[in-house]
Tab-separated table of C-alpha atoms in Angstrom:
chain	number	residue	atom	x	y	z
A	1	UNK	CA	-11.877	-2.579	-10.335
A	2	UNK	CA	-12.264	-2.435	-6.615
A	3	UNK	CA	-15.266	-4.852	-6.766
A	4	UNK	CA	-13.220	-7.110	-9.096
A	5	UNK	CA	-10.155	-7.102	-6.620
A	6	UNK	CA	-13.067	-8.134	-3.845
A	7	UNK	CA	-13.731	-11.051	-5.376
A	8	UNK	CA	-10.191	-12.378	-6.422
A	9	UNK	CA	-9.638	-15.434	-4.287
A	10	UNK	CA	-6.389	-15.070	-4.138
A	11	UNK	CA	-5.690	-11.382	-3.386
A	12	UNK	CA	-5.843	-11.633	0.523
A	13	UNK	CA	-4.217	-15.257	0.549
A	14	UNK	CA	-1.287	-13.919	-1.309
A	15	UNK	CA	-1.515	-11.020	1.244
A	16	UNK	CA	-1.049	-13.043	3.997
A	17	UNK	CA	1.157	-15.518	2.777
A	18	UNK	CA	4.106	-13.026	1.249
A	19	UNK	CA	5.740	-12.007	4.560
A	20	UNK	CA	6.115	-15.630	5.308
A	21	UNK	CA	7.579	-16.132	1.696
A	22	UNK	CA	9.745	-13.442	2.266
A	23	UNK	CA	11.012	-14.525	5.415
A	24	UNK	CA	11.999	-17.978	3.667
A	25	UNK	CA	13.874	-15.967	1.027
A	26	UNK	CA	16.047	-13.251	3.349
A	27	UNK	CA	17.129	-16.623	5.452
A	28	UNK	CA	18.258	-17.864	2.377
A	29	UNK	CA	20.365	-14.982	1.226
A	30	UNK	CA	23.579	-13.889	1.561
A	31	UNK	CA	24.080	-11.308	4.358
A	32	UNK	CA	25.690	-8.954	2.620
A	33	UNK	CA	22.570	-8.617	-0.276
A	34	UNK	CA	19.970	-9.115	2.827
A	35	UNK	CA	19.208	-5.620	3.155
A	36	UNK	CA	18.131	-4.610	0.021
A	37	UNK	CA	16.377	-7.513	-0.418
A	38	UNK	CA	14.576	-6.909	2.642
A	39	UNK	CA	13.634	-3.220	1.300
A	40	UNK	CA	12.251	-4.743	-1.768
A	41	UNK	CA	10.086	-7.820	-0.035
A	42	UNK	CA	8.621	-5.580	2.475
A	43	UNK	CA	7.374	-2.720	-0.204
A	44	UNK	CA	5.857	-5.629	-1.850
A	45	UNK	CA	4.232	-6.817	1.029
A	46	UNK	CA	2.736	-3.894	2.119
A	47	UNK	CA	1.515	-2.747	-1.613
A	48	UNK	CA	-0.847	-6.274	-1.134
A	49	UNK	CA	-1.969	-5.694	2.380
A	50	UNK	CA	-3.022	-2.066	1.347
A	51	UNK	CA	-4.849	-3.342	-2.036
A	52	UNK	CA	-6.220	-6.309	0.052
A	53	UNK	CA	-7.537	-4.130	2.991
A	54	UNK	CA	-9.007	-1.504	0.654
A	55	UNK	CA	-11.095	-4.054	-1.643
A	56	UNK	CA	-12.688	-5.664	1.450
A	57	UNK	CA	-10.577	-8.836	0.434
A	58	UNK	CA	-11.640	-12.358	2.039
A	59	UNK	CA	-9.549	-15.855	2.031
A	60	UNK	CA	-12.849	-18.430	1.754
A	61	UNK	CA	-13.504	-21.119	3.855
A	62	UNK	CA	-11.115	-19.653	6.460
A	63	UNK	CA	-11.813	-17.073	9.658
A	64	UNK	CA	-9.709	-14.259	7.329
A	65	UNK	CA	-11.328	-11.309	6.284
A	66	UNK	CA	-10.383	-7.558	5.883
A	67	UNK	CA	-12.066	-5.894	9.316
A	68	UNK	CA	-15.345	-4.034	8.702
A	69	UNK	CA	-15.442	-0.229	8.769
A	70	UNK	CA	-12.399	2.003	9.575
A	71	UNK	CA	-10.337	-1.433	11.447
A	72	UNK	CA	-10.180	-2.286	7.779
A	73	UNK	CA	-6.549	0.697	8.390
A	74	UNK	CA	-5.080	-1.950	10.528
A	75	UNK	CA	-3.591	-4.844	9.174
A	76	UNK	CA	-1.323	-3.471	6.470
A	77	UNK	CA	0.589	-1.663	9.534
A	78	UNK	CA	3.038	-4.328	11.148
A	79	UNK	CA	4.102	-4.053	6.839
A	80	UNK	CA	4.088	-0.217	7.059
A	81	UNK	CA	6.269	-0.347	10.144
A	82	UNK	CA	8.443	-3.303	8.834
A	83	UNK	CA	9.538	-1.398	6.118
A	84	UNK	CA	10.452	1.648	7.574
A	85	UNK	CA	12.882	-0.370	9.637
A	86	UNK	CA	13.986	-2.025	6.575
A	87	UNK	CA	14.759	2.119	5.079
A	88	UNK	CA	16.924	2.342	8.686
A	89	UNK	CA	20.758	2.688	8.445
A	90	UNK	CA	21.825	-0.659	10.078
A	91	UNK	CA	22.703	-0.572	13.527
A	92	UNK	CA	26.548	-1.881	15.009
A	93	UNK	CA	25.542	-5.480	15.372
A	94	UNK	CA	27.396	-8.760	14.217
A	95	UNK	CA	26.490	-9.483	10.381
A	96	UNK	CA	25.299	-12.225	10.548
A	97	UNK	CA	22.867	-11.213	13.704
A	98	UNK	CA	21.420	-8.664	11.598
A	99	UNK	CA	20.706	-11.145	8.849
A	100	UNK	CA	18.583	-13.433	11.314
A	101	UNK	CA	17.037	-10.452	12.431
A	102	UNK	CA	15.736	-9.373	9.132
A	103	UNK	CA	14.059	-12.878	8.349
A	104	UNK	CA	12.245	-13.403	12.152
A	105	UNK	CA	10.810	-9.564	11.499
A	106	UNK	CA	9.211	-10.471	8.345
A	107	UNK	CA	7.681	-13.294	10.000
A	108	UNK	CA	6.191	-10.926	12.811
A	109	UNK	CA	5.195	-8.557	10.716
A	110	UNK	CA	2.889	-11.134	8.597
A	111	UNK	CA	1.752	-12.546	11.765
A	112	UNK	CA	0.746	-9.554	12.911
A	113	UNK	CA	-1.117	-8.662	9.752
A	114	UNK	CA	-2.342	-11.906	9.772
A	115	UNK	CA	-4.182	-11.646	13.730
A	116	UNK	CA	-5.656	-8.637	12.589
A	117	UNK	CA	-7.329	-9.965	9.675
A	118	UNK	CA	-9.200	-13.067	11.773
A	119	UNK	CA	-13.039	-12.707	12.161
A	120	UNK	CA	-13.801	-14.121	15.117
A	121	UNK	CA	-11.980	-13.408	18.791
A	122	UNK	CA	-10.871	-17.357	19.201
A	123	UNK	CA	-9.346	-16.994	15.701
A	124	UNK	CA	-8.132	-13.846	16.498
A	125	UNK	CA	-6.125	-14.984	20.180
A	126	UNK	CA	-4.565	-18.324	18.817
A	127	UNK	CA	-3.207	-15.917	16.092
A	128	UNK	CA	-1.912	-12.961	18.242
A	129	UNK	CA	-0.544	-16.254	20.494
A	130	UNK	CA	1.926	-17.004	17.779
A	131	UNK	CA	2.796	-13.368	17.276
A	132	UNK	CA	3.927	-12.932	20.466
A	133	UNK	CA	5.748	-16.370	20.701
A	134	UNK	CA	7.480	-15.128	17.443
A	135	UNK	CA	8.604	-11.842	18.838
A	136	UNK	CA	10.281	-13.705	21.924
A	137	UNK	CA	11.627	-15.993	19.509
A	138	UNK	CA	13.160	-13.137	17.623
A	139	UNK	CA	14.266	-11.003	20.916
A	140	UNK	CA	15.782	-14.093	22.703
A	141	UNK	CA	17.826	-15.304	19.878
A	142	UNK	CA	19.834	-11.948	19.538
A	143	UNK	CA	22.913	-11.651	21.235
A	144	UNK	CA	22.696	-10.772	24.830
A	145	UNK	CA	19.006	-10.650	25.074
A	146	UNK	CA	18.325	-13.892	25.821
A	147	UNK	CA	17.208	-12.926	29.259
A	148	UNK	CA	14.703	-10.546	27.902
A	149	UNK	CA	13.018	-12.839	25.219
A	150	UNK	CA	12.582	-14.888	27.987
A	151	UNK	CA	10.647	-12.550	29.848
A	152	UNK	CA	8.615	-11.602	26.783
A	153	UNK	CA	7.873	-15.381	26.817
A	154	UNK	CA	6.681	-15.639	30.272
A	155	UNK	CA	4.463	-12.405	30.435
A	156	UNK	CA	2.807	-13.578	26.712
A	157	UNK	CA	2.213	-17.273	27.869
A	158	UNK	CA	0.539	-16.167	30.688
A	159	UNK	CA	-1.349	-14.058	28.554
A	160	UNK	CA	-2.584	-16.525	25.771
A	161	UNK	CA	-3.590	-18.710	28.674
A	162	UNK	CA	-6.435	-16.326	30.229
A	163	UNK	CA	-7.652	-15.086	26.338
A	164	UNK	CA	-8.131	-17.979	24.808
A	165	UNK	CA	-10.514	-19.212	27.944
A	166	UNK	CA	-12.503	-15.990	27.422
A	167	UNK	CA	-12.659	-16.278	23.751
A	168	UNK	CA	-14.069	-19.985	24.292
A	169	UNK	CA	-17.053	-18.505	26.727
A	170	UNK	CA	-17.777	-15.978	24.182
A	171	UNK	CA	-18.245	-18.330	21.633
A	172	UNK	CA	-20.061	-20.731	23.814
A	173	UNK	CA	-22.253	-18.048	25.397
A	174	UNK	CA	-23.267	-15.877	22.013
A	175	UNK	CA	-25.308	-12.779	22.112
A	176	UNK	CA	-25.927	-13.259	25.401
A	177	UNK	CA	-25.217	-11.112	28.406
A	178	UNK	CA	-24.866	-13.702	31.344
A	179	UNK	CA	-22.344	-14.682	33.587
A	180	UNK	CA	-20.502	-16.795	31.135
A	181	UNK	CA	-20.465	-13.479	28.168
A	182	UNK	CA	-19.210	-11.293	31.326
A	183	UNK	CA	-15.797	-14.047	32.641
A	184	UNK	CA	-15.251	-14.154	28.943
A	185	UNK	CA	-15.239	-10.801	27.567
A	186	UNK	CA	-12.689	-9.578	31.272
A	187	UNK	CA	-10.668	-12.528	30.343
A	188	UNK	CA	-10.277	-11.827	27.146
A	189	UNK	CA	-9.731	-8.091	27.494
A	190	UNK	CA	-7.413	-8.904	30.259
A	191	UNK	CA	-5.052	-11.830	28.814
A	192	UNK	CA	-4.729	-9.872	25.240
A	193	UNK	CA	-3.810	-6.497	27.075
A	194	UNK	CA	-0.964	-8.526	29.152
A	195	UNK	CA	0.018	-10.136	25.223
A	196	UNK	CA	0.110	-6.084	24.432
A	197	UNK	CA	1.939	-4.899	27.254
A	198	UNK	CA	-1.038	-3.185	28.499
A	199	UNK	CA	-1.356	-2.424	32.377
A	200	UNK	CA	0.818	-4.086	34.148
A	201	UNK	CA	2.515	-5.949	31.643
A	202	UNK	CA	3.622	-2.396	30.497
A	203	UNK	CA	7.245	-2.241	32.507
A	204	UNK	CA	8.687	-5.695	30.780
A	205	UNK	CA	7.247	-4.716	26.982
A	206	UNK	CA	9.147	-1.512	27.235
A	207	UNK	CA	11.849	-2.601	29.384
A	208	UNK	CA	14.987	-2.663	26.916
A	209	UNK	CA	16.998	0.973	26.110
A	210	UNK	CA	19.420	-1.019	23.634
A	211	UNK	CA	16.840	-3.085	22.359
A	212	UNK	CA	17.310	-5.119	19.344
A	213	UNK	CA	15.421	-4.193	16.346
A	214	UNK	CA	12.754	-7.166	16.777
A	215	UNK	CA	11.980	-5.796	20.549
A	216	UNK	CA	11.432	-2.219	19.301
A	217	UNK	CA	8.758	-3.313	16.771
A	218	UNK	CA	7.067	-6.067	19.461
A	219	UNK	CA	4.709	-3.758	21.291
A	220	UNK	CA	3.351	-2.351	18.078
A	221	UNK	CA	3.334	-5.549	16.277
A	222	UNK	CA	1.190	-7.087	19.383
A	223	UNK	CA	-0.622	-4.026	19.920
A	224	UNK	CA	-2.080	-3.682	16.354
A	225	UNK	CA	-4.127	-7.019	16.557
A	226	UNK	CA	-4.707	-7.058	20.213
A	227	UNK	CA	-6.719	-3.478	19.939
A	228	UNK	CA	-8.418	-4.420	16.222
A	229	UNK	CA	-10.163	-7.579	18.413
A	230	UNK	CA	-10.983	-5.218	21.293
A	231	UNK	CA	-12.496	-2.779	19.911
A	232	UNK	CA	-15.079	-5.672	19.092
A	233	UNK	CA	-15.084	-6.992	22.247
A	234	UNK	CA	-18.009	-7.027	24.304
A	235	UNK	CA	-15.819	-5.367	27.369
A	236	UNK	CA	-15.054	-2.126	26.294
A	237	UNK	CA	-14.738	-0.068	30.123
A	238	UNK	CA	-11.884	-2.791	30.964
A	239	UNK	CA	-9.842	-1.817	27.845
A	240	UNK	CA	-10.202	1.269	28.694
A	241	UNK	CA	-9.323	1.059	32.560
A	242	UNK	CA	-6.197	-0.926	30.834
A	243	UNK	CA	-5.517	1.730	28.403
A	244	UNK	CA	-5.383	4.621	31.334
A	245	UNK	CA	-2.955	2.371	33.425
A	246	UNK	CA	-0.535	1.846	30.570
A	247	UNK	CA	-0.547	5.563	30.550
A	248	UNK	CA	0.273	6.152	33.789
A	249	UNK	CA	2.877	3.887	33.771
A	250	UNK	CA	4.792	5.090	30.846
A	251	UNK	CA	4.146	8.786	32.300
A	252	UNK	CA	5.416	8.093	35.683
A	253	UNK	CA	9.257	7.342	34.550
A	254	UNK	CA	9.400	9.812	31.629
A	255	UNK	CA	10.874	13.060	33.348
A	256	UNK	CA	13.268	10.875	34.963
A	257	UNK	CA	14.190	8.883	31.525
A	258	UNK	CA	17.411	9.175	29.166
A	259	UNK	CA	16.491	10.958	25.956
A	260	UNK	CA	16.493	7.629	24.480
A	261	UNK	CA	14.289	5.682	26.465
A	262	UNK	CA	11.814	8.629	25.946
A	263	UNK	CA	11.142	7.684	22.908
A	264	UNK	CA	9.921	4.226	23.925
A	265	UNK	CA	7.616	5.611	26.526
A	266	UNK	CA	6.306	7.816	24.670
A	267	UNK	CA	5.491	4.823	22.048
A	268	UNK	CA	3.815	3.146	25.075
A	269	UNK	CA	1.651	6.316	25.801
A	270	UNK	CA	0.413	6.011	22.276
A	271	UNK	CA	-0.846	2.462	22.313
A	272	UNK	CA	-2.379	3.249	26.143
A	273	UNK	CA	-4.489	5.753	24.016
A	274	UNK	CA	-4.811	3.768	21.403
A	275	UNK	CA	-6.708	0.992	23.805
A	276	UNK	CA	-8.747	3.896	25.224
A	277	UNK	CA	-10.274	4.318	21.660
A	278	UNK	CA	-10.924	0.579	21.265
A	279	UNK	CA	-12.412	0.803	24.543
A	280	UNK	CA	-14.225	3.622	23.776
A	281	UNK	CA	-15.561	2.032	20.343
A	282	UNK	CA	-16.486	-1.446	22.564
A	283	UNK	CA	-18.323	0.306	24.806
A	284	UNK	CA	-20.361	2.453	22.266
A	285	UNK	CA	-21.469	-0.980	19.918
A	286	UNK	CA	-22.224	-2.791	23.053
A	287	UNK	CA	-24.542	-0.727	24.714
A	288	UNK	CA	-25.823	0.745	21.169
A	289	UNK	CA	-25.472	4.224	21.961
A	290	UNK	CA	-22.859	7.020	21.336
A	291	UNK	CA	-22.481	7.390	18.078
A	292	UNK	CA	-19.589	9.852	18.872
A	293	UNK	CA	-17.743	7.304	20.546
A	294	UNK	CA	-18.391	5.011	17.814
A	295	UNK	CA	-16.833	7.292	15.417
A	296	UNK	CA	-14.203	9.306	16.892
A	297	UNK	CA	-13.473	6.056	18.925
A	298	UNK	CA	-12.754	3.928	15.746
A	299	UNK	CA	-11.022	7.001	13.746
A	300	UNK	CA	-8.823	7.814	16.847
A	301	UNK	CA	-7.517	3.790	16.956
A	302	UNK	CA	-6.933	4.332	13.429
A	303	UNK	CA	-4.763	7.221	13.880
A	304	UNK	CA	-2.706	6.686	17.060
A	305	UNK	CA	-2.004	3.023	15.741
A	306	UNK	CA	-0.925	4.483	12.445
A	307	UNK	CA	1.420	6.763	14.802
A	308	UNK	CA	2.429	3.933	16.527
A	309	UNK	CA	3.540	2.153	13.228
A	310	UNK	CA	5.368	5.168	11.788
A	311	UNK	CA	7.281	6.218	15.161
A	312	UNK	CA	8.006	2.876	16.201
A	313	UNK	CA	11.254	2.388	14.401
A	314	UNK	CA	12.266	5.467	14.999
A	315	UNK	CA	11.547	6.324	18.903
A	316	UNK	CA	14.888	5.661	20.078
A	317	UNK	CA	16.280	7.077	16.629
A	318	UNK	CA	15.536	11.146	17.396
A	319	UNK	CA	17.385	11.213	20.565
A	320	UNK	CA	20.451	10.966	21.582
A	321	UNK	CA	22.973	8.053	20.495
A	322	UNK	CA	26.378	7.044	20.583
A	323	UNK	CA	27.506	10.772	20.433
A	324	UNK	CA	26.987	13.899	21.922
A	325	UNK	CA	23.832	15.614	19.841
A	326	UNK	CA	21.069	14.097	18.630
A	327	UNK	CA	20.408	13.885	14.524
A	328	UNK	CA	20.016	17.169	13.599
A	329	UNK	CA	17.281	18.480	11.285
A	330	UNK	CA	13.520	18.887	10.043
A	331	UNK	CA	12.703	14.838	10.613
A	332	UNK	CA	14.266	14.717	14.078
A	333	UNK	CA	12.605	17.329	15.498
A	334	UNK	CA	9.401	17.028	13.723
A	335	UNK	CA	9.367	12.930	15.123
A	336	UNK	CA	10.095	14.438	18.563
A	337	UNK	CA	6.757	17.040	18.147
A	338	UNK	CA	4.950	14.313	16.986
A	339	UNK	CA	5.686	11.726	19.741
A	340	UNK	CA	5.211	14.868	22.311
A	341	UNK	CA	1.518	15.601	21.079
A	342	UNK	CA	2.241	18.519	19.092
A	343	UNK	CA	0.213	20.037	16.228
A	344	UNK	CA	-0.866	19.608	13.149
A	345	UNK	CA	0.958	16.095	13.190
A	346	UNK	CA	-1.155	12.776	13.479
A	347	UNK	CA	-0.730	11.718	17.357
A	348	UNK	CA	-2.422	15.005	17.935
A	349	UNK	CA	-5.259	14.289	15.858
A	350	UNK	CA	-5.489	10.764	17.393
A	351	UNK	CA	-5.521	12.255	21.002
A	352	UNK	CA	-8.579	14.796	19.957
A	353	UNK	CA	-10.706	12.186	18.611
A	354	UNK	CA	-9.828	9.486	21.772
A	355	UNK	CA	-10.762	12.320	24.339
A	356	UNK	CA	-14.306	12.991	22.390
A	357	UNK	CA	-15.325	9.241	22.130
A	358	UNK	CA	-14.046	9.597	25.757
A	359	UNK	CA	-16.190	12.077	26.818
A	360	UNK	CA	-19.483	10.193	25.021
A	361	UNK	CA	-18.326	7.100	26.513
A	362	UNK	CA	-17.053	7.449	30.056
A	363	UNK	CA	-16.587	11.004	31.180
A	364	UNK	CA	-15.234	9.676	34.863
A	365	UNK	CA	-12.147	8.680	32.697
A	366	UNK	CA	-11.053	12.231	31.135
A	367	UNK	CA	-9.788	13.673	34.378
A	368	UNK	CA	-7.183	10.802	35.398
A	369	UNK	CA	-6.191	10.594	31.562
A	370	UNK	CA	-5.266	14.389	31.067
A	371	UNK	CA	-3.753	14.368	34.858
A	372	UNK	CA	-1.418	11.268	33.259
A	373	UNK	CA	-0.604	12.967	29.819
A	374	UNK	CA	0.264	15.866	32.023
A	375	UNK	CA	3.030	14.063	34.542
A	376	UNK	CA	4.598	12.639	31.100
A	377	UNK	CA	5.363	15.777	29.590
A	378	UNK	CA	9.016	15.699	29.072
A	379	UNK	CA	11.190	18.495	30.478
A	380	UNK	CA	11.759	21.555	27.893
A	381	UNK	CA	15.957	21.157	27.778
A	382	UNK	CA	16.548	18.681	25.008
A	383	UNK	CA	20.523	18.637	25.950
A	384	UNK	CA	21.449	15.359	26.434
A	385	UNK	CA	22.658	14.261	30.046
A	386	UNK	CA	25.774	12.208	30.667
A	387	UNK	CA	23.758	9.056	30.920
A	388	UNK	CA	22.019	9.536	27.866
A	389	UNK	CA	25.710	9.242	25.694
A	390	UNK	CA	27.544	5.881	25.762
A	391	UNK	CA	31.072	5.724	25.492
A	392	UNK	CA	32.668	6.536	21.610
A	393	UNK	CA	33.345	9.337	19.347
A	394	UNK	CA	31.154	8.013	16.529
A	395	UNK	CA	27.581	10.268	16.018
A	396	UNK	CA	25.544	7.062	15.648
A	397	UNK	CA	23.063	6.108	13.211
A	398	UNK	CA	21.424	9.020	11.299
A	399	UNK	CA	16.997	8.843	10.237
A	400	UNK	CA	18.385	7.527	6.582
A	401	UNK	CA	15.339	7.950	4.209
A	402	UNK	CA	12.720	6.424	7.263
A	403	UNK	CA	12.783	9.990	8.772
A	404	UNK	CA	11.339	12.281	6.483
A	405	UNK	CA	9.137	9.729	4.729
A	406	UNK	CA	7.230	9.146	8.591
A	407	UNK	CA	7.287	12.995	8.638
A	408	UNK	CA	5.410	13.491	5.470
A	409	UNK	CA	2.958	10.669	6.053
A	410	UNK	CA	2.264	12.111	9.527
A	411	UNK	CA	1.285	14.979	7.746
A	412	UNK	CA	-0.666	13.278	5.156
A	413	UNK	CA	-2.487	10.805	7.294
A	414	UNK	CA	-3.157	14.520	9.565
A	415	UNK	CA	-4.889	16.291	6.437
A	416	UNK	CA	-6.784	12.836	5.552
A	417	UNK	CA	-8.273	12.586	8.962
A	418	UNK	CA	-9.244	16.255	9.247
A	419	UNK	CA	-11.007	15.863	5.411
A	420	UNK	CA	-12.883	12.577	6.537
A	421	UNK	CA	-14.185	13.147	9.826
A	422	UNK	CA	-14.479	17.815	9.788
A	423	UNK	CA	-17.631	17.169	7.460
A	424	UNK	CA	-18.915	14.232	9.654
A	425	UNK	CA	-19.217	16.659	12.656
A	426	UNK	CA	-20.806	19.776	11.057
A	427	UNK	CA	-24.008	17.213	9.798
């Protein structure tokens, strides 16, 4: 069966096409039967992208393919992530804001996919281009954020313009290791991280506390194809160098943070890991050695990114909201442990792996990286402070169903990785 899905020609196209579809059909509903459209759409959606990605799917004559090896995890989750947000309880917004909302994040969500599926690193920054031109689009045209899409705009044009250059010399310059190879691969890893809000791009990517919905899904939607092209790319000590300064910077603020913008820095501190295992991975097919950083490195992406997916809807969700406790309950603080590091959950395992492909790949790194998780420890009192509670009696949105169906696949995906890679070690 799984060879027969392989070969279907249409398997992957459909794939990639049905978020797009989708996002056709929730513009043209009503508002008030958006939602459970939306629920339904996205399931679908990511039922293909998981049967696409696990038969090793390709769309002929085009640069789409399912990614070789254990990248082939990646592109069904912007859909994994979409529809958790789509399980949500909707948030206090205008109707028919919500509405729009729910068509433009289908439509990033199968863009995202989409990147991650191109073969070829030219492919592969035009697409993650129009993912982040999509997510400005969506962030800018929700009320009073206009300012902030604009931003996103800025920081990702600027981005697009120094990849695409580098993904030209790599093509122009192939299996070589000259000047033109070198330009290209630190331009490339250098104008995707600032598309991820990597390094110094991290501040504006997770600069909104009341974000809309569209801006809390952004740096995961960018960051999923960004890292899936460089963990290919032939600069792997860059991503990492990025990877360690996202870190810092999302570990500097954290102590000094409102329970709710925790959460998103905390998110950010997963994806700066997450590049560290790309980098890691680079580094060890480039220079053909380290087969533990080749492993752990590509199981480790797999795993924080799959964190990243299932927490990103629901970072700002565990802490405090428009009242004066936070949810209450198994999935709360369970998505708190998680985001915080904490065994047996999947960050954890994530975290392992990236500081063994670490150690194989560029031991120099390990000491700044644990001095960095260290500083962004949050403090131990989880009692909200005044600034963490707006104004208004109401307890705010609750997990809904999202909650304890992220808790039991970060258990799941936790149990899977410890199966797959304990008996690869003990060889």
């Amino acid at each position: 069966m799984n060879a027969a899905l392989s070969a279907s020609p249409v398997l992957l196209p459909l794939a990639l096409c049905w978020p797009f579809l989708s996002m056709g059909a929730l513009a043209a509903c009503s508002p008030a039967s958006a939602r459970p459209a939306a629920i339904g759409l996205s399931a679908i959606g990511l039922l293909l992208a998981i049967l696409a990605a696990g038969a090793g799917a390709a769309w002929p004559a085009t640069p789409f393919a399912a990614p070789p090896g254990l990248l082939r995890l990646l592109p069904p989750l912007p859909l994994l992530a979409l529809f958790l947000s789509t399980l949500l309880p909707p948030a206090a917004t205008p109707r028919r804001d919500a509405h729009n909302q729910a068509a433009l994040t289908q439509g990033l969500a199968g863009g995202s996919a989409l990147a991650a599926t191109c073969a070829d690193p030219l492919s592969g920054a035009v697409a993650v281009g129009g993912v982040a031109m999509l997510a400005a689009l969506a962030i800018a045209t929700t009320r009073g954020a206009a300012r902030l899409g604009w931003d996103m705009f800025r920081l990702s044009l600027s981005g697009i313009l120094l990849a695409v250059p580098g993904a030209v010399l790599l093509a122009a310059a192939p299996g070589s290791a000259g000047r033109l190879d070198g330009l290209g691969g630190v331009l490339l890893a250098t104008g995707l991280g600032v598309v991820a809000g990597l390094g110094p791009a991290t501040p504006v990517m997770l600069a909104a506390e009341d974000a809309p919905a569209a801006m809390a899904l952004a740096p995961v939607m960018t960051a999923i194809p960004v890292l899936r092209h460089l963990a290919v790319a032939p600069d792997g000590r860059g991503t990492m160098l990025l990877g360690l300064a996202t870190i810092w910077l999302a570990a500097l603020p954290m102590r000094r943070a409102t329970a709710r913008r925790r959460g998103r820095l905390a998110l950010g501190g997963l994806i700066g890991l997450a590049a560290i295992a790309a980098g890691a991975t680079a580094n060890a097919a480039a220079t053909a050695t380290g087969k533990i950083a080749d492993g752990a490195g590509a199981a480790g992406l797999a795993a924080l990114l799959l964190s990243a997916a299932l927490l990103a809807p629901l970072a700002d969700r565990p802490a405090a909201t428009a009242g004066h406790t936070a949810p209450a309950g198994f999935p709360a603080r369970a998505l708190r442990g998680a985001l915080a590091f904490h065994p047996p959950f999947l960050p954890f395992g994530g975290l392992l792996l990236t500081l063994a492909a670490l150690t194989d790949a560029a031991p120099l790194l390990l000491a700044p990286l644990v001095l960095g998780l260290l500083a962004g420890r949050a403090p131990r009192a989880s009692a909200a402070t005044p600034a963490d509670i707006p104004p208004g009696p109401s307890l705010g949105p609750s997990l809904g169903a999202a909650g304890p169906l992220a808790v039991v696949l970060l258990l799941a995906a936790m149990t899977a990785l410890i199966a797959w890679f304990l008996p690869r070690t003990l060889q």
